Amino acid sequence: MKMIEMLRESASYISGILVARKPEVALVLGSGLGDLAEQLENPIFIDYHDIPHFPVSTVPGHKGRLVIGKLEGKEVCCMQGRFHYYEGWSMDQVVYPIRTFHLLGIDKLFLTNAAGCVNKSWEPGNLMLITDHIKIMAECPARGANIDELGPRFFDMSSAYDKELQNVARAAAKKLSIPLKEGVYMLFAGPNFETPAEVRFARIAGADAVGMSTVPEAIAAAHMGMRTVGISCMTNMAAGILDQPLNHEEVLETGERVKKEFQALVREIVRTC
Ligand code: HPA
């Protein structure tokens, strides 16, 4: 079966459940933000497992479902559990949900993540508006036969992070008095954290943050003309900056510490976008 037909079947299964409800924003929740999905009003839960052709995580305890409901008065569709390349998914699988959202008529994509902080003048807990990204790994979700129904073969990435939505994010941060950094997110495939040399390379290349998600989704969205906004939470200084090893516990601890602020910012952006 062709990819576009699979995507259409997935979208029509979901719209059959949603009936008249039309989500406007798709929200991908990174580490530490997942419980925002539990705060939606009048939620509808759809397990990935039940959606035809949807990738399904086999990791025990991994929440894999869409939660559709109202957040700040807006109908949103949250992914509780995203697909990472390091888990072994193909790029097509990583972006499968994003393409499905597009076919559902959702045109705004809100990506969040936990990231390592490359910028030495920042600190763990800082939030960063993603203004651009760098991908050096060869894999790309748009590689292979172009899906013409989704977008053109060659497509622009100069506004992959929508300028208007960036302004919405800036205004939201200002209103809430949340300091919001801005910078460039660089993708590494993971699952290992970067080496200190890779982090120095990232800094020289112009990156402020490194992480293992978000970029494939932003590329798929740009291909389809969806408008993307992205926020990273600097959960740790990237490797080699401090004289200490990195670990996943630190990532989770920082995520937990800034969760309230992060969630407030996400809510305000959703409200005003
Ligand atoms: N590197 C890559 N991904 C990450 C990091 C990091 O230091 N912290 C959280 N996600």
PDB file of N, CA and C in Angstrom, residues 14-15 17-24 40-44 67-70 75-76 104:
ATOM      1  N   ILE A  14      -9.148   8.432  12.728  1.00  0.00           N
ATOM      2  CA  ILE A  14      -9.155   9.440  13.803  1.00  0.00           C
ATOM      3  C   ILE A  14     -10.339  10.395  13.636  1.00  0.00           C
ATOM      4  N   SER A  15     -10.576  10.871  12.419  1.00  0.00           N
ATOM      5  CA  SER A  15     -11.686  11.831  12.248  1.00  0.00           C
ATOM      6  C   SER A  15     -13.034  11.160  12.487  1.00  0.00           C
ATOM      7  N   ILE A  17     -13.592   9.157  14.885  1.00  0.00           N
ATOM      8  CA  ILE A  17     -13.782   9.210  16.340  1.00  0.00           C
ATOM      9  C   ILE A  17     -14.056  10.645  16.799  1.00  0.00           C
ATOM     10  N   LEU A  18     -13.404  11.584  16.150  1.00  0.00           N
ATOM     11  CA  LEU A  18     -13.544  12.987  16.575  1.00  0.00           C
ATOM     12  C   LEU A  18     -14.880  13.584  16.158  1.00  0.00           C
ATOM     13  N   VAL A  19     -15.518  13.002  15.171  1.00  0.00           N
ATOM     14  CA  VAL A  19     -16.774  13.496  14.615  1.00  0.00           C
ATOM     15  C   VAL A  19     -16.630  14.979  14.257  1.00  0.00           C
ATOM     16  N   ALA A  20     -17.315  15.850  15.015  1.00  0.00           N
ATOM     17  CA  ALA A  20     -17.309  17.262  14.608  1.00  0.00           C
ATOM     18  C   ALA A  20     -16.140  18.041  15.203  1.00  0.00           C
ATOM     19  N   ARG A  21     -15.356  17.387  16.063  1.00  0.00           N
ATOM     20  CA  ARG A  21     -14.273  18.142  16.713  1.00  0.00           C
ATOM     21  C   ARG A  21     -13.092  18.281  15.765  1.00  0.00           C
ATOM     22  N   LYS A  22     -12.607  19.505  15.655  1.00  0.00           N
ATOM     23  CA  LYS A  22     -11.537  19.792  14.699  1.00  0.00           C
ATOM     24  C   LYS A  22     -10.341  20.417  15.410  1.00  0.00           C
ATOM     25  N   PRO A  23      -9.342  19.602  15.794  1.00  0.00           N
ATOM     26  CA  PRO A  23      -8.169  20.197  16.446  1.00  0.00           C
ATOM     27  C   PRO A  23      -7.458  21.191  15.520  1.00  0.00           C
ATOM     28  N   GLU A  24      -6.981  22.273  16.143  1.00  0.00           N
ATOM     29  CA  GLU A  24      -6.306  23.326  15.373  1.00  0.00           C
ATOM     30  C   GLU A  24      -4.796  23.231  15.511  1.00  0.00           C
ATOM     31  N   LEU A  40      -6.089  18.363  29.517  1.00  0.00           N
ATOM     32  CA  LEU A  40      -7.049  18.795  28.499  1.00  0.00           C
ATOM     33  C   LEU A  40      -8.482  18.591  28.988  1.00  0.00           C
ATOM     34  N   GLU A  41      -9.348  19.513  28.584  1.00  0.00           N
ATOM     35  CA  GLU A  41     -10.764  19.366  28.943  1.00  0.00           C
ATOM     36  C   GLU A  41     -11.489  18.514  27.904  1.00  0.00           C
ATOM     37  N   ASN A  42     -12.467  17.770  28.381  1.00  0.00           N
ATOM     38  CA  ASN A  42     -13.238  16.853  27.526  1.00  0.00           C
ATOM     39  C   ASN A  42     -12.354  15.983  26.632  1.00  0.00           C
ATOM     40  N   PRO A  43     -11.417  15.288  27.251  1.00  0.00           N
ATOM     41  CA  PRO A  43     -10.446  14.580  26.404  1.00  0.00           C
ATOM     42  C   PRO A  43     -11.019  13.343  25.716  1.00  0.00           C
ATOM     43  N   ILE A  44     -10.502  13.116  24.533  1.00  0.00           N
ATOM     44  CA  ILE A  44     -10.725  11.844  23.841  1.00  0.00           C
ATOM     45  C   ILE A  44      -9.355  11.192  23.729  1.00  0.00           C
ATOM     46  N   VAL A  67      -4.156  12.444  22.658  1.00  0.00           N
ATOM     47  CA  VAL A  67      -5.183  13.000  23.528  1.00  0.00           C
ATOM     48  C   VAL A  67      -5.693  14.256  22.839  1.00  0.00           C
ATOM     49  N   ILE A  68      -6.985  14.255  22.538  1.00  0.00           N
ATOM     50  CA  ILE A  68      -7.573  15.406  21.863  1.00  0.00           C
ATOM     51  C   ILE A  68      -8.531  16.072  22.837  1.00  0.00           C
ATOM     52  N   GLY A  69      -8.379  17.360  22.997  1.00  0.00           N
ATOM     53  CA  GLY A  69      -9.252  18.065  23.923  1.00  0.00           C
ATOM     54  C   GLY A  69      -8.971  19.547  23.898  1.00  0.00           C
ATOM     55  N   LYS A  70      -9.610  20.279  24.813  1.00  0.00           N
ATOM     56  CA  LYS A  70      -9.450  21.730  24.837  1.00  0.00           C
ATOM     57  C   LYS A  70      -8.353  22.138  25.799  1.00  0.00           C
ATOM     58  N   GLU A  75      -9.012  23.671  20.666  1.00  0.00           N
ATOM     59  CA  GLU A  75      -8.976  22.227  20.473  1.00  0.00           C
ATOM     60  C   GLU A  75      -7.562  21.837  20.018  1.00  0.00           C
ATOM     61  N   VAL A  76      -6.911  20.981  20.804  1.00  0.00           N
ATOM     62  CA  VAL A  76      -5.549  20.555  20.450  1.00  0.00           C
ATOM     63  C   VAL A  76      -5.475  19.032  20.384  1.00  0.00           C
ATOM     64  N   LEU A 104      -5.463  15.554   8.736  1.00  0.00           N
ATOM     65  CA  LEU A 104      -6.639  15.848   9.570  1.00  0.00           C
ATOM     66  C   LEU A 104      -7.018  17.327   9.482  1.00  0.00           C
TER      67      LEU A 104
END
